CSV table of C-alpha atoms in Angstrom, one decimal:
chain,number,residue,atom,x,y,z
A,1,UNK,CA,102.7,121.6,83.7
A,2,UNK,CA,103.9,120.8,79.9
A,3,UNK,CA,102.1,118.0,78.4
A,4,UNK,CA,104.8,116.4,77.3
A,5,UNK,CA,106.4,116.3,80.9
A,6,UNK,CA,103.4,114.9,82.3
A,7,UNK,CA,103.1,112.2,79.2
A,8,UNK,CA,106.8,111.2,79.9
A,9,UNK,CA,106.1,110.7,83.6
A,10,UNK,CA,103.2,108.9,82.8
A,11,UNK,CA,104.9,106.5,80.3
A,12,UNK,CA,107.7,106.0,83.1
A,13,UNK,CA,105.3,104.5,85.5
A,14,UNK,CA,103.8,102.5,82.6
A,15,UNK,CA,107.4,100.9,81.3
A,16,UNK,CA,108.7,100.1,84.3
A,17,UNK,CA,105.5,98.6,85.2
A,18,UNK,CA,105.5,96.6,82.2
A,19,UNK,CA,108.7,95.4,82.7
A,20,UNK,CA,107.9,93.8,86.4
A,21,UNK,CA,104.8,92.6,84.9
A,22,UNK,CA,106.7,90.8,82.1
A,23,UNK,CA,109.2,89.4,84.3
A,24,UNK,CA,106.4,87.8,86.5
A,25,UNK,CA,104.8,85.9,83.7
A,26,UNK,CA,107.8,84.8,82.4
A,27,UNK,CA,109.2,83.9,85.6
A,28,UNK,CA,106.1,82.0,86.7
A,29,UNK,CA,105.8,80.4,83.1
A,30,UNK,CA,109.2,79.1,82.8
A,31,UNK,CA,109.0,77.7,86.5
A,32,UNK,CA,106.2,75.2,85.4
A,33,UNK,CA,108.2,74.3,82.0
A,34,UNK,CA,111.1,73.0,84.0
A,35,UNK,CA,109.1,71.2,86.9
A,36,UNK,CA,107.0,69.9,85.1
A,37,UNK,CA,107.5,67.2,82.4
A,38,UNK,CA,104.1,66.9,81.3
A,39,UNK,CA,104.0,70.5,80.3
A,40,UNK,CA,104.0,71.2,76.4
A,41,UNK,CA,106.9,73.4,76.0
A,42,UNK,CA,106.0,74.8,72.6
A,43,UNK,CA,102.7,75.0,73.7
A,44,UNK,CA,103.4,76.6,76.7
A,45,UNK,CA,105.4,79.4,74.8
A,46,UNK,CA,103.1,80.0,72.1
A,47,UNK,CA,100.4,80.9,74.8
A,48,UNK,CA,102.4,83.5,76.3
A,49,UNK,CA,103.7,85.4,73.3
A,50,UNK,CA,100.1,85.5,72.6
A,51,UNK,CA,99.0,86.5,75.8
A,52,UNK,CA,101.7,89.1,75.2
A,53,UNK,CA,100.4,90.3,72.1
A,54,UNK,CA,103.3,88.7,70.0
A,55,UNK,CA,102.0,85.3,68.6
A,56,UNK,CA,104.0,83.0,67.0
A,57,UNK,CA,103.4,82.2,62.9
A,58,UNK,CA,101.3,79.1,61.9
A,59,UNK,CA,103.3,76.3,62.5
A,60,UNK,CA,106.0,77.9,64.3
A,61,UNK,CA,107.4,76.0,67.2
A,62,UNK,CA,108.3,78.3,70.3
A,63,UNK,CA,111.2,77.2,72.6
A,64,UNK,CA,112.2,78.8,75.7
A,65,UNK,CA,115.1,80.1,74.7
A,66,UNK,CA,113.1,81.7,71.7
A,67,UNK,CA,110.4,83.1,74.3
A,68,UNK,CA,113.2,84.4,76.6
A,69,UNK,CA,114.8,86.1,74.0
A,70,UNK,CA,111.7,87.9,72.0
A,71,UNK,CA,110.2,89.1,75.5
A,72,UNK,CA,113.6,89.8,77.5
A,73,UNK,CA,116.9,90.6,75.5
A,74,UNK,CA,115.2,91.7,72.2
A,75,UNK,CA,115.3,95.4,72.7
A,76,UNK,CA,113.9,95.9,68.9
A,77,UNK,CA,110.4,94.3,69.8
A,78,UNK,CA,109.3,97.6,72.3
A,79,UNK,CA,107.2,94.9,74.8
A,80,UNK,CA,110.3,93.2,75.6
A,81,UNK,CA,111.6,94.1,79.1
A,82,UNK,CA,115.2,95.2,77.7
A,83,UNK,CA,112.9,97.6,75.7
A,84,UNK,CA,111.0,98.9,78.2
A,85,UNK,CA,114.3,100.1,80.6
A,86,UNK,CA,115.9,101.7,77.6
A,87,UNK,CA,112.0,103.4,77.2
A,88,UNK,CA,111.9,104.6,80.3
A,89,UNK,CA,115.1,105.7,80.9
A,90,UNK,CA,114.4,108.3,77.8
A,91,UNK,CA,111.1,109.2,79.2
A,92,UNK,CA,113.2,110.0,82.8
A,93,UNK,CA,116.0,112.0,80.5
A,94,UNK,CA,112.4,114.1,78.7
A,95,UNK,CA,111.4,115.1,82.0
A,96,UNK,CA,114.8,115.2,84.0
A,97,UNK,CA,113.8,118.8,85.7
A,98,UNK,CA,111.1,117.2,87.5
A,99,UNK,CA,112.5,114.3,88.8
A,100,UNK,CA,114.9,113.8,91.9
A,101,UNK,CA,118.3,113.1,91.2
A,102,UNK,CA,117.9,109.9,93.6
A,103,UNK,CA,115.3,108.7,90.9
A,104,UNK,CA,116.8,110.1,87.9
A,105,UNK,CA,120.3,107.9,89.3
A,106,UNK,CA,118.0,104.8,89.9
A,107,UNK,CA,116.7,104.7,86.9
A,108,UNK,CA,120.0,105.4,84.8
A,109,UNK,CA,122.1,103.1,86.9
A,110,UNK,CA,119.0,100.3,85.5
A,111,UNK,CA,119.4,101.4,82.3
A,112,UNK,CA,123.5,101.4,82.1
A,113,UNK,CA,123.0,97.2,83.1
A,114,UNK,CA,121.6,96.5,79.3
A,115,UNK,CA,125.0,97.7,77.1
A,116,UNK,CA,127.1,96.8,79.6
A,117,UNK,CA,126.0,93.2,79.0
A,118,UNK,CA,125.2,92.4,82.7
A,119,UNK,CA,121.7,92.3,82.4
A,120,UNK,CA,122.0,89.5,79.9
A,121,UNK,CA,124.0,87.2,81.7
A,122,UNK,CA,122.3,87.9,85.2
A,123,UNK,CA,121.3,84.2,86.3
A,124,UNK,CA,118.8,85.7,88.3
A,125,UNK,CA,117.3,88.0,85.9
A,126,UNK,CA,113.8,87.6,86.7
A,127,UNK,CA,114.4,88.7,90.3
A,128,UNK,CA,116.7,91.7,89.3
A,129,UNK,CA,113.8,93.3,87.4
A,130,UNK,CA,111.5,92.7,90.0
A,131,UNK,CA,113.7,94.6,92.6
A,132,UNK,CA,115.0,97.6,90.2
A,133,UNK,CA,111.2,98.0,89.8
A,134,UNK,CA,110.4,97.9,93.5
A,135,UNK,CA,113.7,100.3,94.2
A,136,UNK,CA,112.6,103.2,91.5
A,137,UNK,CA,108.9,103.2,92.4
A,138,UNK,CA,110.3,103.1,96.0
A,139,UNK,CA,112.5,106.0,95.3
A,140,UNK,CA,109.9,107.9,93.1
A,141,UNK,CA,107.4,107.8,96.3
A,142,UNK,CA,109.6,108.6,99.0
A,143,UNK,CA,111.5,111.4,97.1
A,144,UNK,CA,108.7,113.0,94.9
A,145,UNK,CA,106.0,115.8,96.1
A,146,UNK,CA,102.7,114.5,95.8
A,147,UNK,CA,101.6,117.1,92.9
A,148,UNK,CA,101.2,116.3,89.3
A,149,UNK,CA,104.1,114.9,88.1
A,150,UNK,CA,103.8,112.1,91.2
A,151,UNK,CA,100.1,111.6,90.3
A,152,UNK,CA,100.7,111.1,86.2
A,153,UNK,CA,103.6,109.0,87.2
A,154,UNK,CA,101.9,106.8,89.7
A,155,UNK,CA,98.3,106.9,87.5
A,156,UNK,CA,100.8,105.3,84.8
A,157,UNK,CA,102.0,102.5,86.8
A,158,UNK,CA,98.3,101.7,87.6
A,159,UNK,CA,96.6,101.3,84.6
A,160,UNK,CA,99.4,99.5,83.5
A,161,UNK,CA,99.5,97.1,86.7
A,162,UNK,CA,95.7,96.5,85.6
A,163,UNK,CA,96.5,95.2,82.3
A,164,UNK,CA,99.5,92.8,83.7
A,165,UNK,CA,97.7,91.3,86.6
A,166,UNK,CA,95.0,90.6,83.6
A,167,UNK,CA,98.0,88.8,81.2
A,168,UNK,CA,98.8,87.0,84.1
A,169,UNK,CA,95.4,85.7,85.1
A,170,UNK,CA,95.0,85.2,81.3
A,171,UNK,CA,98.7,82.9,81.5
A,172,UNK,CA,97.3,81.1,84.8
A,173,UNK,CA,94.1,80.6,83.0
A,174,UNK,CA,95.7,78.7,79.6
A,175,UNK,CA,98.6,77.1,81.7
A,176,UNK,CA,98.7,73.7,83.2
A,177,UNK,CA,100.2,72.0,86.0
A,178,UNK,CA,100.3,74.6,89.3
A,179,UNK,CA,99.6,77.7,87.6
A,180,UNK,CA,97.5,79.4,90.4
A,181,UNK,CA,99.9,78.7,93.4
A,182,UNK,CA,102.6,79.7,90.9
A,183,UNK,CA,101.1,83.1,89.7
A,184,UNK,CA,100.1,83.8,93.2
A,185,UNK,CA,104.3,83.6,94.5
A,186,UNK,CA,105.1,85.5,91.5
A,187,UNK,CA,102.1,88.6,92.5
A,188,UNK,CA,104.0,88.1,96.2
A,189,UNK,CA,100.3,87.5,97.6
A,190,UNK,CA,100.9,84.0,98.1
A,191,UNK,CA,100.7,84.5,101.8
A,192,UNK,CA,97.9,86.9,101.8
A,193,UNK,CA,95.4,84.7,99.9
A,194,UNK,CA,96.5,81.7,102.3
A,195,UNK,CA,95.4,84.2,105.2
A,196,UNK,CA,92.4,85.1,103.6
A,197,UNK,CA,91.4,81.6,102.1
A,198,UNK,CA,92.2,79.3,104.8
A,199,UNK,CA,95.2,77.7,103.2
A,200,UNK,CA,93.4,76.8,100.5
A,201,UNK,CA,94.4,77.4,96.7
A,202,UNK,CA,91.8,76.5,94.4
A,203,UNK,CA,91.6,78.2,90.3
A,204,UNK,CA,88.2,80.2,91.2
A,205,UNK,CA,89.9,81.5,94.6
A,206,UNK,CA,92.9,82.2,93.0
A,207,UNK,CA,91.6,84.1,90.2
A,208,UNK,CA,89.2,86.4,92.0
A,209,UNK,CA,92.1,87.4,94.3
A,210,UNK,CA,93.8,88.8,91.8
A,211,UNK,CA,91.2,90.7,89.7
A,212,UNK,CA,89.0,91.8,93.0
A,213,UNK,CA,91.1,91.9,95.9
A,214,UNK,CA,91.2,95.1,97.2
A,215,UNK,CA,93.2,94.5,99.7
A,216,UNK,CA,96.1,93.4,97.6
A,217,UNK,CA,97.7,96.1,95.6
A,218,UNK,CA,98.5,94.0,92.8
A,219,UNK,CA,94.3,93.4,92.4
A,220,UNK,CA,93.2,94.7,88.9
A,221,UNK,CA,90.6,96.1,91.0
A,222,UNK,CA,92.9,98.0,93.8
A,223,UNK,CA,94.9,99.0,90.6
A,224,UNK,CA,91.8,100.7,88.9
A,225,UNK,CA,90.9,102.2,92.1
A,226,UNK,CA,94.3,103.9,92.4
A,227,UNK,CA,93.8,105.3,88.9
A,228,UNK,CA,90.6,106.5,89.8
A,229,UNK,CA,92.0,108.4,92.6
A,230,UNK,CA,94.5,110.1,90.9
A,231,UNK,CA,92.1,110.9,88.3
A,232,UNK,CA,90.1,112.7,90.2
A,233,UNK,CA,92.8,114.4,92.1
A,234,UNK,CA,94.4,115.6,88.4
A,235,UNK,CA,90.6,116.8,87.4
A,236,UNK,CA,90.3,119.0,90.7
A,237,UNK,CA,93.4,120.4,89.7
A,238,UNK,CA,91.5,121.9,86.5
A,239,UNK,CA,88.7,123.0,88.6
A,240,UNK,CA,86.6,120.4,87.6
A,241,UNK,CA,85.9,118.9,90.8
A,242,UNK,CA,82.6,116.3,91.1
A,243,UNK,CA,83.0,116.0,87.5
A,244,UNK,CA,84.0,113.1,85.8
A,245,UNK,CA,85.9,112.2,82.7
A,246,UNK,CA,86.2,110.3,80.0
A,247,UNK,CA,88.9,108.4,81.5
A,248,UNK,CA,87.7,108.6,84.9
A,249,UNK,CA,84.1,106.9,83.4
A,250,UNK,CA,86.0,104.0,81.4
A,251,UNK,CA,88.5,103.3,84.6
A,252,UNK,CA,85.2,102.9,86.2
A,253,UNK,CA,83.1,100.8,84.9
A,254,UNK,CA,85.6,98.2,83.8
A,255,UNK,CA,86.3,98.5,87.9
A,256,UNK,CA,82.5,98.3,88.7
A,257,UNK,CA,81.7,95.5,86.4
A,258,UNK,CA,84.5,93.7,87.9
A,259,UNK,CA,83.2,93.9,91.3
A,260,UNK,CA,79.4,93.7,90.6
A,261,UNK,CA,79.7,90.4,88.3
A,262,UNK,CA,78.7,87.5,88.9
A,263,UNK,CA,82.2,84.9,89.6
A,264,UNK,CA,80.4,82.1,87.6
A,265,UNK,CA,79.4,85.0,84.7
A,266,UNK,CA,83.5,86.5,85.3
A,267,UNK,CA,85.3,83.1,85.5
A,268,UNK,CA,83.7,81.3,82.6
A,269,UNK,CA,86.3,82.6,80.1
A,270,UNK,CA,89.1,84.2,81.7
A,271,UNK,CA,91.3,84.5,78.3
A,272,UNK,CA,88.2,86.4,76.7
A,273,UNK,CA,87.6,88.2,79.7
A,274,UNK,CA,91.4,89.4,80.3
A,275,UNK,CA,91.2,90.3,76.6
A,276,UNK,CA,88.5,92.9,77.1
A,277,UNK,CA,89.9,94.1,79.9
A,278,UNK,CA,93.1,95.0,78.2
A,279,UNK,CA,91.5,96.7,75.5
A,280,UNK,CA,89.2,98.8,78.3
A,281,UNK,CA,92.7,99.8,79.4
A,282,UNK,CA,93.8,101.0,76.0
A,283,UNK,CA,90.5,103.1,75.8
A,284,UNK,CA,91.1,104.6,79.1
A,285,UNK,CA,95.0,105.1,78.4
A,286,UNK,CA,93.8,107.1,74.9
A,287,UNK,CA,91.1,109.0,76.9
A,288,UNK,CA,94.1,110.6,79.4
A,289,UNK,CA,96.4,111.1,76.0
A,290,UNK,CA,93.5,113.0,74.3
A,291,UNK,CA,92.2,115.0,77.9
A,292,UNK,CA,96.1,115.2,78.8
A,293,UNK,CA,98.7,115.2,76.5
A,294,UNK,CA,97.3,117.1,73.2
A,295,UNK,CA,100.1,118.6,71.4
A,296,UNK,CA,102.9,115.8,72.8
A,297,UNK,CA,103.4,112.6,70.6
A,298,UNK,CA,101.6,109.8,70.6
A,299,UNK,CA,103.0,106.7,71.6
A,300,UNK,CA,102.2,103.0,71.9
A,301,UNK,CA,103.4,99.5,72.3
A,302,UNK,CA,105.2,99.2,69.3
A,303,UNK,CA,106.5,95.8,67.6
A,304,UNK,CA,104.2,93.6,69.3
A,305,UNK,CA,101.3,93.8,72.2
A,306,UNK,CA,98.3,96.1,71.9
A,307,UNK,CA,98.5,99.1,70.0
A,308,UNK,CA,97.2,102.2,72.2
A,309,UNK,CA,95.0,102.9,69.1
A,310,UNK,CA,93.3,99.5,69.4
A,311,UNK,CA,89.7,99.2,70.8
C-alpha cells in the first residue's frame, strides 16, 4: 500500500474526527453561555480558543459570535470545522481508488454544503456535523474491507478521538455552571454514566468516565485502546508480530498511566493534565508518520492548535 494513500486515509479519520469533536465543545460551550447569566461570556470564549489551541491576544475580548466564526465558518484557520470537511474531502479525492463510492459520495455530498452556503446558515449546525460524522464513519465501516486502508483510517479517528475527549474534559474542567452534565449529553454517554453511577453526576465521576471508561467508546482510554489494536494489527502485517513500536509504546503508556493513576494524583489539574495528553498524542501521531508515511508529506494542524511537530 502507497504511503501516501495510507497517510490520506489516515488524516480522513483524523478531520472528520476533529470536526465532531469541535462541534461538541462548541455546542456544549455555547449551551452554558445562553443558560446561564452568571457565565462570563468573554471568559468563557477565551478558554476555549485556548483549549483549542487558538488563544485570543492580551486584552482581546472574545464574543460568541467571534468564537463561532474562528472555530466554525473560518475555513482559513485549518482547526476550524469548515476546514476540516474541505481537508478531508481532499484526503478522500488523494485516495479515491480505495474508497467505496458510497463513502467517497458521503463525504463529497458533506463537503458540497460549505460553498453552497447551507452549511452556514444551518440553525442546527452543531447537530448536522455530528450526524455527517456519524453517517461517513458509518458508511466507511460497513462498506470497507477490514485491511489496511480501514485500519489507517479507523487508527486516525482514534488518536484523534483521544485528543478531543481530552479538550473537552479540559473545557468541562475551566467551565462553570453544569459543565459536567453538559459535556456528558454532548459525548452521548449521558445515559451510560447515569447507569453506571447511580444517577449521580458529580466533577470527579464525570471526569473519569470520560478519560477511563472503557466501556464507552468516546473514553480517551477505549480510544487509545482502539489505536493499540490497529497498531498491532498494521505491525503483523510487516511481519513484526509481538513486537512493538514506537507508536504502539507511546499509545501505551499514555493509556497505562491513565488507568494505573491515582484519581486524586489524575484530577488535581485536569487543564495540565489534558495538555500532556495532547502533546503524547502528537508524539504518537509523528511516530506513525515517520514508521508509516516516509516519502508522503508532512502535514499538521495548521493556523492554530498543536502543531504535529510539537512535543
Amino acid at each position: 500500500m502507497l504511503s501516501r494513500i495510507a497517510e490520506s486515509l489516515f488524516w480522513i479519520g483524523r478531520y472528520v474526527e476533529r470536526a465532531e469533536g469541535t462541534a461538541r465543545i462548541l455546542d456544549v460551550q455555547t449551551q452554558l453561555i445562553l443558560e446561564d447569566p452568571t457565565v462570563d461570556e468573554a471568559l468563557t470564549c477565551a478558554g476555549v480558543l485556548a483549549v483549542m489551541g487558538i488563544p485570543a491576544e492580551p486584552g482581546e475580548l472574545v464574543d460568541v459570535r467571534e468564537m463561532l466564526r474562528r472555530l466554525v465558518y473560518d475555513a482559513s484557520c485549518d482547526t476550524s470545522i469548515a476546514a476540516c470537511l474541505i481537508a478531508a474531502r481532499e484526503s478522500a479525492r488523494r485516495a479515491r481508488e480505495t474508497l467505496s463510492t458510497s463513502l467517497w459520495e458521503v463525504i463529497n455530498t458533506t463537503y458540497r454544503e460549505i460553498p453552497l452556503g447551507t452549511f452556514a446558515a444551518n440553525p442546527r449546525l452543531f447537530s448536522w456535523v455530528r450526524d455527517r460524522a456519524a453517517l461517513i464513519n458509518g458508511t466507511a465501516d460497513s462498506t470497507m474491507m477490514r485491511d489496511e486502508p480501514w485500519r489507517f483510517l479507523v487508527l486516525g479517528r482514534s488518536i484523534e478521538r483521544a485528543d478531543m475527549t481530552a479538550r473537552l474534559v479540559a473545557s468541562a474542567a475551566v467551565a462553570s455552571g453544569d459543565a459536567w452534565t453538559t459535556t456528558l449529553r454532548a459525548c452521548g454517554g449521558h445515559e451510560a454514566f447515569l447507569r453506571t453511577h447511580a444517577g449521580v453526576v458529580t466533577d470527579q465521576g464525570a471526569a473519569e468516565f470520560l478519560l477511563r471508561g472503557s466501556l464507552f467508546p468516546r473514553s480517551v482510554v477505549a480510544a487509545l485502546n482502539r489505536a493499540e489494536q490497529e497498531l498491532a494489527y498494521l505491525e503483523a502485517l510487516g511481519g513484526h508480530v509481538g513486537v512493538r513500536g514506537e507508536a504502539e509504546r507511546l499509545l501505551g503508556k499514555i493509556r497505562a498511566d491513565l488507568e494505573y493513576r491515582t484519581p486524586e494524583d489524575l484530577l488535581n489539574n485536569l487543564p495540565l493534565e489534558m495538555e500532556l495528553l495532547q502533546r503524547s498524542c502528537v508524539a504518537g501521531t509523528n511516530a506513525i508518520t515517520g514508521r508509516y508515511f516516509a516519502g508522503a508529506e508532512a502535514r499538521h494542524w495548521r493556523g492554530g492548535g498543536m502543531a504535529e511537530g510539537d512535543q
